[in-house]
Structure formats: structure tokens, C-alpha cells
Amino acid sequence: MKKLVIAEKPSVGRDIARVLGCQHANKKYIEGKDYIVTWGLGHLVTLADPEGYDKKLASWRMEDLPMMPERLKLVVIPKTRAQFQAVKEQIHRKDVDEIIIATDAGREGELVARWILQMAGNKKPIKRLWISSVTDKAIREGFAHLKDGREYNDLFRAATARAEADWLVGINATRALTCKYNAQLSCGRVQTPTLAMIASREEEIRHFVPKAYYGMQAKWQGVTFTWKDSKNNSSVFHKELLIEKKSKAEGMPAKVTETKRVKKTQRPSGLYDLTELQREANARYGFSAKQTLNLMQSLYEHHKVLTYPRTDSRYLTTDIVDTLKDRVTAVKTGPYKTFAMNILKARIKTDKSFVNNAKVSDHHAIIPTEQPVALTNLSMDERKIFDLVVRRFLAVLMPAYEYEQTTVTLCMCGEYFTAKENVPLTLGYKELMTGEEEVENRENHALAGLSEGQTLTGVHLQMTEGKTKAPSRFTEGTLLAAMENPVRFLSEKNDQAAKTLQNTGGLGTVATRADIIDKLFRSFYIEKKENEIFITGKAKQLLSLVPEDLKKPELTADWEYKLSSIANHKLRQDVFMKEIRGYAVALTEEIKQAEGSFRHDNLTNKICPDCGKRMLMVNGKQGKMLVCQDRECGHKERISRQTNARCPVCHKKMELIGQKEQQKFVCVCGHKESLKNFEERRKKEGAGVSKKDVANYMRKMKKEEKEPVNNALANALANLKL
């Protein structure tokens, strides 16, 4: 008898088949002596659309809401029906006596496989492969320690509850808003609080009033001592007070009252989870959260050089410790070779700063696999992500940075001034870090020669002045951080809600946050200028129309807490779903009864060629677009693209506007340049791109333009990440 292995994607399926010795391949599965390996294409089965219950629900009408099917139905996704049929055939083969689930090791991965098995009518016993990387070694070890599938029944129940809850709340609320205000509007338990956080930040910035503050410095032989008051503050808001203090101390003896020399050590920042990696990649390279996740997925799935990306832990478990030597050996190449060799020469030491079983749930931190890497096989962007992960990984295995910190305090007529100076003793891990850590390394250590009781001459005092700054606008990196820890955005002080948010990981999960942000861009609720995120007029109106409850981070925290309770066998699925059904009914009724109106504030005089209605001007993630205001129409035209081309005058990114031969680059500083002149200039600078690259880019843009932007139900459901 044979065992059927179901992977989530073809690439992973082929890797598993190779390790298991399966050699007879076709397009749908690969067979060997003891195993048959097949795969999904992500989800093959999903929850039915409303029209799957009644054809009249294909039309969006307020009188049909709320939609509350007694039992939510599963359907095979039409696009992938052929693959589902192939998997179903293998499930029911008479020579197959056991099913092995080998989808991603997490809540959604469990859902992918279980829905396939449920739709196919499987009655055979189930085993579970649970691994964090897809290297040959990890696959072999995983198959040597297969789990009983029943151990993950509660995880499947939690996954089903999440999907059904999002359907009931998301579909009803989205349809209610769209029908009531005749505009493509959507809301959700993660999307809407995220929008509310961005709007809150905009309000803070809009109402911020700068306030001047003042400080004082004492300058002596190139060293700057900073004034501190009795509470250790280095600035005050009362200028006259500081002027008085300066006048009193000016010209008075400067006596060294204290010198402290302390040896200190500093450990590296720790390993990456997905959110921290997305934040770092955004800050350093301008990568979007979605882009970083896609690159990580390629490094994990295709190149097999990094471990599972969708993790919320920055720690390793003790069972990984024995593999660290092999992982260091695997990256002993290129710029990492010397550091890796030094680590291998010494005995690898671990501690609780990065190895802690209690701080790992499903998956450990992102680290290299044991598979040797060929850096030349990685794209430029893949190399950047790989570099971040490897340097953090090697850093935690290297000695700490050690330095001597000297602090000197001066007193001038009762006013105290301090200066600090760090002298490196052992660089340790900082030798490895490029740009992430700054090492102070002055040739002349002026403070080292000072001693207590010494009087300094030639000390010059000067006032300093600054103004308080408004909060910074969100970037994708800082928005991810706010979604992870949205406690300060709670509607009211609530210690229990704050604790729940921290325990459940904030808004969304590491696996869904990138999709949420991407959906907000695609729905034209947010737009990007340079690297900063701005909320649109459409989003502001939406936030004024949606029920207050949906804008609070507490809602998703409550859901995630209960879903975790289901997964841990502490809460019954039917109890949670009964509560969700009541909530969805109440939410829909609140939207129906609400008073308000929606007005497109971005209408243009451009007429849609398909339906004749006026079109809307929107700022998409890739540039400006015209889209039809009619949600049923969906026509759109791209009129400009945001590019990575830098302006030769101010060096900011330029937009590409126009069509065909009329295309030209335009910069906010006023610089304009035809595409032809730009290409000629870049060629002279030695930075031209090939015609093939340009053609590929243009094809990609055209493909994006053809994708519907207002496909009503499809858009509301297909990527509904609530």
C-alpha cells in the first residue's frame, strides 16, 4: 500500500517527491514505490459566494441582507478544478491507505489541506508533516517524526472559524456599505482599525503646534558638554530661565566634579521574525511588506536557504541548537566566510537571548537552513534580504561588543554639564554589521585625560534652540510596527484589552499584514508619496460611515484571542460562531439604519468609454490611474507610473506619464525629460537597461492595467483579509 502526500504548492511537492524517491512524474502528481506526492495551488477549495446559496444573491441588494446561511458551503475554485480532481482521484485510489498533510505548518496551511480532504470525501487516516524549512534534511527528519493528524483538529477548527467569521461579517458589512452609499466600500476587523490608526496619525500631525525648547552647551577643546537640570532634563521651554542660568555661569570656573569609567557590553538586536524583517527591509531598501514576504517565500521555497518566513518569533528552540554548526557552514561564503570560520573555530555558545522554547509558538525565528548557498543564484533583491538574515544570525553567535564608557560632569556656578565618550575595546559582532550599528572610534579621546577636581579654562557657553516635531507619517515599516503593537491606539484605557493585543500579536498576523496593507493601496484608501503613507478622501469618508466598533483594535484582538482558545481546546467553535452570527446581524442593521452620505471627491471630466459615467482620479501604488465610478463597470486607465528613475536635479523618484512615443518623466521639482532623452542620458552614464528589461516591465504594467479594479464581489471576497 502507498501513502498520499498533499503539499501546498507544486515546487514543495516536487522537493518532497525527490527526497522520497518518487520518480514517475506527470503534471498533477509524482509517484514512487511507497509514496504518491500531489499538491494544491494554494487553496483549491473555498467558501461559496452568496449566489452559491441563491442565484438572486448575485445582485447586491440591501433587502437581501444580512445573509445568514445555516451552514456555510464549500466549493471547488473554478480556476483550479482540474488539480482538485487530480488530488481527489489519488485520495480515493485503492492502493492508498494513508494521507500525509504536508501543507505549510500553520493555521492557513491546515485549512488548505483539510478543505481539500473534506470536499473530496476522504475517510482515510491522516498524518501531519510539520517542518520549518524545506531542505532535504528537514524533509527527511519530518517524515521520520510524522504526527497524528488528529493532534491538529483544533487548529483546523480555529482556521474554519476564522474563515467563516470573516465571510459572515465581511460580506454582509461590505455589501451593506456598498449598497447604502452606492460606492465600492469595504470594511473589516483588521483593515478598518488599520485605516483608523493612519487617520489618527494624520489628525495628530494636522493639529500639532510646534513648541520652542532651549538648551545650553559648554564647549572645551572640541568637546561638547550638555547642560542638565536637577531632573536630568537637557532642555526647557522657558527661554528666560536658561538665559538667566547662562548669564550666571558665563566666565565662571569649570570644575570637573565627577569622572566615571565603566566597561559595558552590548548584544546584537536579535534574530528576525517576519514583521521585524519587513520593517528593516522597508527602512533600508524601501521594500514594501508584500515585496519582502515574496522575496522571503522565494528564498524559503525555491532556493531553500532560509527557514519558514511567516513566523512571529525571534527565538530558537533547543532542538535547533545541534543544527547551528551546519547552518553556519552553509553560509561560509562570500562576505560571511571569515566570520563563519571564526564562529566554527570557537565553540558555539547559546543563551536565552535567542534560544528560548517558551517564546516560540508554531515556528522559530528566520535563520539560514543547512543547505549551502550559491550567492550568484540569488537576484539582487533576494540577496539583500538574505544578507539581512545571515548577518543577524551570525551576529548572535559572535562575541558581544565591549567598550569603555567615560562620563565627565562639569560644574559652573551650580549648573551641571555632562559629556560621554565610548572607547571600543572588542568590536565583537559589530565587525559584521554593515550600516545597522555604528561604532564610535575616535582617535583622540579627550575625556580620558580629565580627572575629578580639575579646573578647565577657556570653556565657552552657548544656547541651543529647537522646536518640537510632529509625529512622523507612517511608512510601511512603521505601520507594520503599529499593527503589531496598536495599544496606544485603543479607544480607551483598557488594561485587559492591551494585554490581549500584546498576547495575540496585535492587528492581523505576520502572515496577513502585508496583504492588508496591499489591499488598502489597491482599494485606494491609502496612497504613497515617496516612502510615506497618506490617507485618501475615500478612506476618510469610509471611517465616518462604518460602525465605531469596527474601527477599534480591540475587536480583532478579541477574535484572535478566541481563535487561539479554539486552537488550544479551550473554547468550542460553535460557541464562537454563534456569537459571530449575532454580531454580523447587529452590524448590518447598524449600517442600514445609519445616517450619512458618500461623495466622490476625485471625480474628473473624463468619460468612461464603457459606461459613459465620469471617471475617478486615484493614486495607485504604482502611480496615478483613472477608474470608473461605477463599481459594476470596472474600467480603468493608467495615466502615470511611479518609477525608480531618479531626477538628475533633485534626485527624487520621477513619474512616467503619457503613452507610447509621448511618454516622459516628470519630477515634483519641475524637471521634465522625454523617455528617449532619459534612456540616452542613462546610456551615457553607463546605467542603461536592456530592451528586454524594458519590454518585460511594460508587459507587466499592461497586465496590471487589464486587471479589474472594481470587480464588486470578486474584489470583496478574493483577497478579503479582515
Tab-separated table of C-alpha atoms in Angstrom, residues 57-499:
chain	number	residue	atom	x	y	z
A	57	LEU	CA	-27.862	36.999	-4.380
A	58	ALA	CA	-25.563	37.647	-7.334
A	59	SER	CA	-27.130	41.119	-7.340
A	60	TRP	CA	-26.194	43.353	-4.454
A	61	ARG	CA	-29.431	44.467	-2.769
A	62	MET	CA	-29.962	45.830	0.722
A	63	GLU	CA	-33.185	43.847	1.204
A	64	ASP	CA	-31.224	40.561	0.991
A	65	LEU	CA	-29.063	41.473	3.990
A	66	PRO	CA	-27.975	40.066	6.329
A	67	MET	CA	-27.112	36.798	4.580
A	68	MET	CA	-27.008	34.042	7.210
A	69	PRO	CA	-26.754	30.574	5.628
A	70	GLU	CA	-27.487	27.909	8.224
A	71	ARG	CA	-24.348	26.079	7.149
A	72	LEU	CA	-21.573	27.639	5.067
A	73	LYS	CA	-20.824	25.577	1.968
A	74	LEU	CA	-17.502	24.717	0.365
A	75	VAL	CA	-16.940	24.891	-3.393
A	76	VAL	CA	-14.064	23.972	-5.655
A	77	ILE	CA	-12.341	27.055	-7.072
A	78	PRO	CA	-13.161	27.013	-10.827
A	79	LYS	CA	-9.667	28.015	-11.974
A	80	THR	CA	-8.054	25.084	-10.189
A	81	ARG	CA	-10.805	22.480	-10.637
A	82	ALA	CA	-8.583	20.193	-12.738
A	83	GLN	CA	-5.954	19.990	-9.998
A	84	PHE	CA	-8.618	19.307	-7.372
A	85	GLN	CA	-9.987	16.439	-9.451
A	86	ALA	CA	-6.474	15.003	-9.776
A	87	VAL	CA	-5.930	15.179	-5.989
A	88	LYS	CA	-9.362	13.645	-5.362
A	89	GLU	CA	-8.554	10.719	-7.665
A	90	GLN	CA	-5.360	9.996	-5.737
A	91	ILE	CA	-7.191	10.205	-2.400
A	92	HIS	CA	-9.641	7.501	-3.489
A	93	ARG	CA	-7.094	5.132	-5.034
A	94	LYS	CA	-7.487	1.646	-3.613
A	95	ASP	CA	-3.735	1.277	-3.108
A	96	VAL	CA	-3.586	4.414	-0.894
A	97	ASP	CA	-4.182	3.683	2.790
A	98	GLU	CA	-2.980	6.897	4.456
A	99	ILE	CA	-2.935	10.661	3.784
A	100	ILE	CA	0.014	12.832	4.856
A	101	ILE	CA	-0.705	16.568	5.077
A	102	ALA	CA	2.434	18.458	4.017
A	103	THR	CA	0.989	21.947	3.530
A	104	ASP	CA	2.527	24.954	5.318
A	105	ALA	CA	2.840	24.344	9.043
A	106	GLY	CA	0.307	26.869	10.324
A	107	ARG	CA	-3.394	27.704	10.643
A	108	GLU	CA	-3.988	28.557	6.981
A	109	GLY	CA	-1.877	25.649	5.741
A	110	GLU	CA	-4.055	23.304	7.778
A	111	LEU	CA	-7.153	24.838	6.203
A	112	VAL	CA	-5.813	24.333	2.662
A	113	ALA	CA	-5.405	20.579	3.140
A	114	ARG	CA	-8.434	19.870	5.342
A	115	TRP	CA	-10.858	21.601	2.976
A	116	ILE	CA	-9.483	19.545	0.068
A	117	LEU	CA	-9.915	16.344	2.074
A	118	GLN	CA	-13.382	17.380	3.238
A	119	MET	CA	-14.559	18.286	-0.268
A	120	ALA	CA	-13.116	15.046	-1.660
A	121	GLY	CA	-14.923	12.959	0.978
A	122	ASN	CA	-11.786	11.453	2.495
A	123	LYS	CA	-12.276	8.657	5.072
A	124	LYS	CA	-8.655	7.504	5.344
A	125	PRO	CA	-6.362	8.155	8.363
A	126	ILE	CA	-4.299	11.345	8.352
A	127	LYS	CA	-0.708	12.070	9.408
A	128	ARG	CA	0.872	15.528	9.606
A	129	LEU	CA	4.294	16.709	8.391
A	130	TRP	CA	5.303	19.762	10.472
A	131	ILE	CA	8.570	21.369	9.348
A	132	SER	CA	10.042	24.874	9.294
A	133	SER	CA	12.249	24.538	6.214
A	134	VAL	CA	12.089	22.523	3.002
A	135	THR	CA	15.687	21.343	2.774
A	136	ASP	CA	16.270	17.662	2.088
A	137	LYS	CA	17.437	17.121	5.677
A	138	ALA	CA	14.368	18.828	7.175
A	139	ILE	CA	12.019	16.803	4.956
A	140	ARG	CA	13.711	13.505	5.871
A	141	GLU	CA	13.611	14.298	9.585
A	142	GLY	CA	9.998	15.453	9.320
A	143	PHE	CA	8.912	12.181	7.687
A	144	ALA	CA	10.789	10.271	10.372
A	145	HIS	CA	8.674	12.031	13.006
A	146	LEU	CA	5.208	12.351	11.471
A	147	LYS	CA	2.421	13.486	13.807
A	148	ASP	CA	-1.051	12.030	14.141
A	149	GLY	CA	-3.368	14.309	12.116
A	150	ARG	CA	-5.906	14.339	14.954
A	151	GLU	CA	-3.476	16.421	17.026
A	152	TYR	CA	-4.261	19.326	14.677
A	153	ASN	CA	-8.076	19.039	14.682
A	154	ASP	CA	-8.403	22.056	16.963
A	155	LEU	CA	-6.095	24.089	14.720
A	156	PHE	CA	-8.392	23.217	11.792
A	157	ARG	CA	-11.437	24.254	13.819
A	158	ALA	CA	-9.802	27.618	14.550
A	159	ALA	CA	-8.935	28.073	10.864
A	160	THR	CA	-12.513	27.260	9.826
A	161	ALA	CA	-13.909	29.647	12.442
A	162	ARG	CA	-11.649	32.434	11.161
A	163	ALA	CA	-12.727	31.891	7.547
A	164	GLU	CA	-16.443	31.650	8.328
A	165	ALA	CA	-16.385	34.650	10.679
A	166	ASP	CA	-14.661	36.782	8.061
A	167	TRP	CA	-17.251	35.672	5.487
A	168	LEU	CA	-20.257	36.457	7.678
A	169	VAL	CA	-19.011	39.816	8.914
A	170	GLY	CA	-17.041	40.905	5.842
A	171	ILE	CA	-19.560	40.016	3.147
A	172	ASN	CA	-22.539	41.491	4.984
A	173	ALA	CA	-20.817	44.687	6.111
A	174	THR	CA	-19.181	45.266	2.713
A	175	ARG	CA	-22.437	44.726	0.805
A	176	ALA	CA	-24.375	46.903	3.245
A	177	LEU	CA	-21.936	49.799	2.890
A	178	THR	CA	-21.686	49.461	-0.884
A	179	CYS	CA	-25.467	49.293	-1.402
A	180	LYS	CA	-26.299	52.084	1.025
A	181	TYR	CA	-23.820	54.596	-0.373
A	182	ASN	CA	-23.553	53.324	-3.993
A	183	ALA	CA	-19.769	53.232	-3.843
A	184	GLN	CA	-17.172	50.475	-3.687
A	185	LEU	CA	-16.652	50.431	0.079
A	186	SER	CA	-15.411	47.627	2.295
A	187	CYS	CA	-14.636	47.188	5.960
A	188	GLY	CA	-13.174	44.548	8.233
A	189	ARG	CA	-11.865	43.820	11.698
A	190	VAL	CA	-8.206	44.390	10.676
A	191	GLN	CA	-8.458	46.639	7.632
A	192	THR	CA	-10.650	49.287	9.272
A	193	PRO	CA	-8.702	49.674	12.564
A	194	THR	CA	-5.527	49.937	10.481
A	195	LEU	CA	-7.097	52.764	8.474
A	196	ALA	CA	-8.250	54.379	11.714
A	197	MET	CA	-4.667	54.351	13.040
A	198	ILE	CA	-3.423	56.136	9.909
A	199	ALA	CA	-6.249	58.673	10.180
A	200	SER	CA	-5.442	59.218	13.862
A	201	ARG	CA	-1.810	59.919	13.000
A	202	GLU	CA	-2.905	62.401	10.303
A	203	GLU	CA	-5.071	64.205	12.867
A	204	GLU	CA	-2.133	64.388	15.280
A	205	ILE	CA	0.022	65.925	12.545
A	206	ARG	CA	-2.721	68.339	11.416
A	207	HIS	CA	-3.355	69.665	14.915
A	208	PHE	CA	0.258	69.692	16.026
A	209	VAL	CA	1.616	73.070	17.124
A	210	PRO	CA	5.448	73.286	17.288
A	211	LYS	CA	6.825	74.485	20.588
A	212	ALA	CA	10.268	76.010	21.001
A	213	TYR	CA	12.644	74.475	23.538
A	214	TYR	CA	16.054	75.615	24.730
A	215	GLY	CA	19.232	74.034	25.954
A	216	MET	CA	22.816	75.008	26.748
A	217	GLN	CA	26.229	73.597	25.868
A	218	ALA	CA	29.716	74.085	27.267
A	219	LYS	CA	32.460	73.841	24.624
A	220	TRP	CA	36.026	72.976	25.587
A	221	GLN	CA	38.849	71.891	23.244
A	222	GLY	CA	36.483	70.288	20.752
A	223	VAL	CA	34.418	68.510	23.405
A	224	THR	CA	30.751	69.397	23.903
A	225	PHE	CA	29.260	69.148	27.403
A	226	THR	CA	25.437	69.252	27.590
A	227	TRP	CA	23.584	71.098	30.346
A	228	LYS	CA	21.296	69.018	32.579
A	229	ASP	CA	18.879	70.232	35.238
A	230	SER	CA	18.180	68.545	38.591
A	231	LYS	CA	15.737	66.125	36.903
A	232	ASN	CA	18.296	65.209	34.234
A	233	ASN	CA	16.432	67.155	31.523
A	234	SER	CA	18.650	68.673	28.854
A	235	SER	CA	16.149	71.270	27.619
A	236	VAL	CA	13.433	73.579	28.939
A	237	PHE	CA	10.589	75.540	27.368
A	238	HIS	CA	11.330	78.768	29.269
A	239	LYS	CA	13.993	80.707	27.402
A	240	GLU	CA	14.316	83.441	30.032
A	241	LEU	CA	15.142	80.853	32.704
A	242	LEU	CA	18.020	79.461	30.659
A	243	ILE	CA	19.305	82.910	29.710
A	244	GLU	CA	19.498	83.696	33.410
A	245	LYS	CA	21.406	80.476	34.148
A	246	LYS	CA	23.805	81.099	31.267
A	247	SER	CA	24.450	84.665	32.432
A	248	LYS	CA	25.187	83.411	35.946
A	249	ALA	CA	27.608	80.678	34.802
A	250	GLU	CA	29.332	82.536	31.945
A	251	GLY	CA	33.035	83.102	32.704
A	252	MET	CA	32.936	81.162	35.973
A	253	PRO	CA	35.428	78.311	36.699
A	254	ALA	CA	34.510	74.937	35.194
A	255	LYS	CA	35.314	72.265	37.749
A	256	VAL	CA	35.305	68.539	36.992
A	257	THR	CA	33.046	67.162	39.720
A	258	GLU	CA	32.830	63.555	38.575
A	259	THR	CA	34.501	61.158	36.146
A	260	LYS	CA	33.101	57.671	35.640
A	261	ARG	CA	34.707	54.952	33.538
A	262	VAL	CA	32.566	51.853	33.098
A	263	LYS	CA	33.144	48.790	30.947
A	264	LYS	CA	29.981	47.839	29.082
A	265	THR	CA	28.857	45.089	26.735
A	266	GLN	CA	26.217	45.227	24.043
A	267	ARG	CA	24.475	42.285	22.411
A	268	PRO	CA	23.091	42.351	18.844
A	269	SER	CA	19.454	43.170	18.125
A	270	GLY	CA	18.336	39.540	17.964
A	271	LEU	CA	17.006	37.292	15.208
A	272	TYR	CA	14.266	38.256	12.779
A	273	ASP	CA	10.610	37.417	12.798
A	274	LEU	CA	8.714	38.367	9.623
A	275	THR	CA	7.431	41.737	10.873
A	276	GLU	CA	10.861	42.898	12.072
A	277	LEU	CA	12.396	41.805	8.757
A	278	GLN	CA	9.709	43.669	6.786
A	279	ARG	CA	10.317	46.805	8.864
A	280	GLU	CA	14.076	46.640	8.367
A	281	ALA	CA	13.783	45.983	4.614
A	282	ASN	CA	11.392	48.917	4.245
A	283	ALA	CA	13.610	51.302	6.214
A	284	ARG	CA	16.797	50.254	4.450
A	285	TYR	CA	15.729	49.385	0.907
A	286	GLY	CA	12.219	50.825	0.575
A	287	PHE	CA	10.747	47.344	0.062
A	288	SER	CA	7.004	47.024	0.673
A	289	ALA	CA	5.808	44.472	3.218
A	290	LYS	CA	4.395	42.339	0.397
A	291	GLN	CA	7.636	42.547	-1.578
A	292	THR	CA	9.698	41.382	1.400
A	293	LEU	CA	7.322	38.477	2.033
A	294	ASN	CA	7.513	37.415	-1.629
A	295	LEU	CA	11.322	37.535	-1.566
A	296	MET	CA	11.379	35.541	1.657
A	297	GLN	CA	8.993	32.986	0.161
A	298	SER	CA	11.361	32.547	-2.793
A	299	LEU	CA	14.396	32.149	-0.534
A	300	TYR	CA	12.485	29.594	1.543
A	301	GLU	CA	10.659	27.674	-1.161
A	302	HIS	CA	12.776	27.983	-4.298
A	303	HIS	CA	16.350	28.471	-3.092
A	304	LYS	CA	15.766	26.681	0.261
A	305	VAL	CA	18.383	28.806	2.012
A	306	LEU	CA	16.152	30.415	4.677
A	307	THR	CA	13.587	28.918	7.041
A	308	TYR	CA	9.803	29.408	7.073
A	309	PRO	CA	9.007	33.128	6.700
A	310	ARG	CA	5.583	33.506	8.350
A	311	THR	CA	6.809	33.412	11.929
A	312	ASP	CA	6.076	35.733	14.839
A	313	SER	CA	9.010	34.536	16.978
A	314	ARG	CA	12.527	35.951	17.240
A	315	TYR	CA	13.822	32.962	19.203
A	316	LEU	CA	15.010	29.419	18.519
A	317	THR	CA	14.041	26.209	20.289
A	318	THR	CA	16.634	23.999	21.981
A	319	ASP	CA	16.254	21.263	19.362
A	320	ILE	CA	17.667	23.673	16.747
A	321	VAL	CA	20.922	24.190	18.692
A	322	ASP	CA	22.544	20.992	17.382
A	323	THR	CA	21.978	22.211	13.795
A	324	LEU	CA	23.646	25.616	14.249
A	325	LYS	CA	27.086	24.370	13.178
A	326	ASP	CA	25.683	23.065	9.886
A	327	ARG	CA	23.821	26.328	9.286
A	328	VAL	CA	26.971	28.397	9.869
A	329	THR	CA	28.867	26.112	7.495
A	330	ALA	CA	26.174	26.592	4.851
A	331	VAL	CA	26.785	30.377	4.746
A	332	LYS	CA	30.596	30.131	4.875
A	333	THR	CA	30.957	32.006	1.606
A	334	GLY	CA	31.426	35.484	0.147
A	335	PRO	CA	31.377	38.332	2.682
A	336	TYR	CA	30.397	35.965	5.509
A	337	LYS	CA	33.272	33.495	5.119
A	338	THR	CA	35.729	34.973	7.639
A	339	PHE	CA	33.074	35.487	10.310
A	340	ALA	CA	31.614	31.996	9.817
A	341	MET	CA	35.081	30.420	10.062
A	342	ASN	CA	35.809	32.278	13.300
A	343	ILE	CA	32.499	31.086	14.777
A	344	LEU	CA	33.237	27.497	13.777
A	345	LYS	CA	36.748	27.641	15.271
A	346	ALA	CA	35.325	28.612	18.637
A	347	ARG	CA	32.684	26.549	20.419
A	348	ILE	CA	29.194	27.731	19.501
A	349	LYS	CA	27.580	29.200	22.596
A	350	THR	CA	23.880	29.849	23.075
A	351	ASP	CA	21.901	31.639	25.739
A	352	LYS	CA	18.348	32.751	26.477
A	353	SER	CA	18.810	35.943	24.473
A	354	PHE	CA	17.978	33.916	21.343
A	355	VAL	CA	17.216	30.322	22.457
A	356	ASN	CA	14.019	30.080	24.481
A	357	ASN	CA	11.347	27.413	23.997
A	358	ALA	CA	8.774	29.468	25.877
A	359	LYS	CA	8.934	32.248	23.273
A	360	VAL	CA	8.312	30.047	20.219
A	361	SER	CA	4.781	29.039	19.210
A	362	ASP	CA	4.440	27.410	15.761
A	363	HIS	CA	7.742	28.453	14.190
A	364	HIS	CA	11.138	29.687	15.332
A	365	ALA	CA	12.924	32.812	14.092
A	366	ILE	CA	14.029	33.200	10.468
A	367	ILE	CA	17.554	31.764	10.071
A	368	PRO	CA	19.608	30.105	7.299
A	369	THR	CA	18.978	26.439	6.519
A	370	GLU	CA	21.692	23.768	6.424
A	371	GLN	CA	21.739	23.929	2.625
A	372	PRO	CA	24.862	25.640	1.205
A	373	VAL	CA	24.050	28.858	-0.630
A	374	ALA	CA	25.268	29.928	-4.061
A	375	LEU	CA	25.018	33.720	-3.853
A	376	THR	CA	25.244	34.052	-7.643
A	377	ASN	CA	21.894	32.241	-7.951
A	378	LEU	CA	20.086	34.940	-5.971
A	379	SER	CA	18.611	38.055	-7.544
A	380	MET	CA	19.807	41.433	-6.315
A	381	ASP	CA	16.730	41.896	-4.112
A	382	GLU	CA	16.856	38.312	-2.794
A	383	ARG	CA	20.490	38.903	-1.909
A	384	LYS	CA	19.563	41.968	0.155
A	385	ILE	CA	17.022	40.035	2.247
A	386	PHE	CA	19.369	37.058	2.576
A	387	ASP	CA	22.153	39.394	3.714
A	388	LEU	CA	19.985	40.898	6.471
A	389	VAL	CA	19.030	37.479	7.835
A	390	VAL	CA	22.529	35.966	7.665
A	391	ARG	CA	24.216	38.905	9.396
A	392	ARG	CA	21.681	38.846	12.238
A	393	PHE	CA	22.122	35.057	12.536
A	394	LEU	CA	25.919	35.158	12.651
A	395	ALA	CA	25.844	38.193	14.971
A	396	VAL	CA	24.071	36.326	17.797
A	397	LEU	CA	26.788	33.642	17.636
A	398	MET	CA	29.653	36.155	17.843
A	399	PRO	CA	31.127	37.820	20.947
A	400	ALA	CA	29.420	40.899	22.333
A	401	TYR	CA	30.629	44.408	21.530
A	402	GLU	CA	32.664	45.652	24.505
A	403	TYR	CA	33.554	49.268	25.165
A	404	GLU	CA	34.569	51.621	27.925
A	405	GLN	CA	32.181	54.488	28.535
A	406	THR	CA	33.652	57.608	30.098
A	407	THR	CA	31.253	60.160	31.613
A	408	VAL	CA	32.569	63.517	32.814
A	409	THR	CA	30.496	66.086	34.715
A	410	LEU	CA	31.423	69.788	34.948
A	411	CYS	CA	30.010	72.311	37.402
A	412	MET	CA	29.881	76.029	36.612
A	413	CYS	CA	28.310	78.128	39.370
A	414	GLY	CA	25.813	75.419	40.302
A	415	GLU	CA	24.982	74.418	36.723
A	416	TYR	CA	25.991	70.931	35.626
A	417	PHE	CA	27.166	69.793	32.189
A	418	THR	CA	27.973	66.220	31.102
A	419	ALA	CA	29.765	64.588	28.195
A	420	LYS	CA	30.078	60.900	27.303
A	421	GLU	CA	32.620	59.088	25.193
A	422	ASN	CA	32.727	55.423	24.192
A	423	VAL	CA	36.054	53.747	23.508
A	424	PRO	CA	35.742	50.333	21.747
A	425	LEU	CA	37.631	47.507	23.456
A	426	THR	CA	36.366	44.491	21.467
A	427	LEU	CA	34.300	45.041	18.335
A	428	GLY	CA	32.766	41.568	18.523
A	429	TYR	CA	29.647	41.214	16.375
A	430	LYS	CA	29.861	44.838	15.191
A	431	GLU	CA	32.628	43.851	12.783
A	432	LEU	CA	29.917	42.005	10.883
A	433	MET	CA	27.162	44.609	10.832
A	434	THR	CA	27.123	46.976	7.871
A	435	GLY	CA	25.199	50.151	8.488
A	436	GLU	CA	22.959	48.661	11.183
A	437	GLU	CA	25.228	49.501	14.088
A	438	GLU	CA	27.513	52.482	14.466
A	439	VAL	CA	30.768	52.120	16.329
A	440	GLU	CA	32.299	55.194	17.902
A	441	ASN	CA	36.014	55.182	17.229
A	442	ARG	CA	37.746	58.499	17.749
A	443	GLU	CA	41.481	58.804	17.506
A	444	ASN	CA	41.696	61.472	20.231
A	445	HIS	CA	39.829	60.566	23.387
A	446	ALA	CA	39.671	63.999	25.030
A	447	LEU	CA	37.746	62.898	28.116
A	448	ALA	CA	40.240	60.201	29.056
A	449	GLY	CA	42.757	62.742	30.432
A	450	LEU	CA	40.324	64.524	32.760
A	451	SER	CA	40.174	63.851	36.486
A	452	GLU	CA	37.956	64.891	39.377
A	453	GLY	CA	38.804	68.245	40.939
A	454	GLN	CA	40.456	69.545	37.778
A	455	THR	CA	39.511	73.065	36.681
A	456	LEU	CA	39.112	73.733	32.970
A	457	THR	CA	39.852	77.087	31.386
A	458	GLY	CA	38.599	78.502	28.112
A	459	VAL	CA	35.134	76.981	28.460
A	460	HIS	CA	32.612	78.694	26.208
A	461	LEU	CA	28.843	78.568	26.835
A	462	GLN	CA	26.233	78.760	24.104
A	463	MET	CA	22.459	78.467	23.948
A	464	THR	CA	20.798	75.890	21.724
A	465	GLU	CA	17.286	76.107	20.359
A	466	GLY	CA	14.956	73.666	18.684
A	467	LYS	CA	11.283	73.010	18.050
A	468	THR	CA	9.200	70.002	18.924
A	469	LYS	CA	8.362	67.936	15.857
A	470	ALA	CA	5.057	66.499	14.782
A	471	PRO	CA	4.741	62.713	14.757
A	472	SER	CA	6.147	61.175	11.575
A	473	ARG	CA	3.789	59.867	8.938
A	474	PHE	CA	3.613	56.126	8.690
A	475	THR	CA	5.828	54.211	6.306
A	476	GLU	CA	5.041	50.565	5.563
A	477	GLY	CA	7.680	49.634	8.121
A	478	THR	CA	6.321	51.789	10.935
A	479	LEU	CA	2.729	50.841	10.055
A	480	LEU	CA	3.663	47.174	10.459
A	481	ALA	CA	5.086	48.013	13.886
A	482	ALA	CA	1.869	49.840	14.840
A	483	MET	CA	-0.251	46.893	13.660
A	484	GLU	CA	1.894	44.562	15.746
A	485	ASN	CA	1.510	46.730	18.846
A	486	PRO	CA	-1.552	49.002	18.492
A	487	VAL	CA	-2.028	49.544	22.239
A	488	ARG	CA	-1.626	53.336	22.066
A	489	PHE	CA	-4.476	53.470	19.547
A	490	LEU	CA	-7.028	51.858	21.878
A	491	SER	CA	-10.244	53.879	22.044
A	492	GLU	CA	-9.994	53.990	25.843
A	493	LYS	CA	-7.582	52.869	28.535
A	494	ASN	CA	-8.211	49.173	28.987
A	495	ASP	CA	-5.519	47.052	30.599
A	496	GLN	CA	-7.215	43.773	29.682
A	497	ALA	CA	-7.564	44.754	26.009
A	498	ALA	CA	-3.958	45.951	25.955
A	499	LYS	CA	-2.787	42.644	27.410
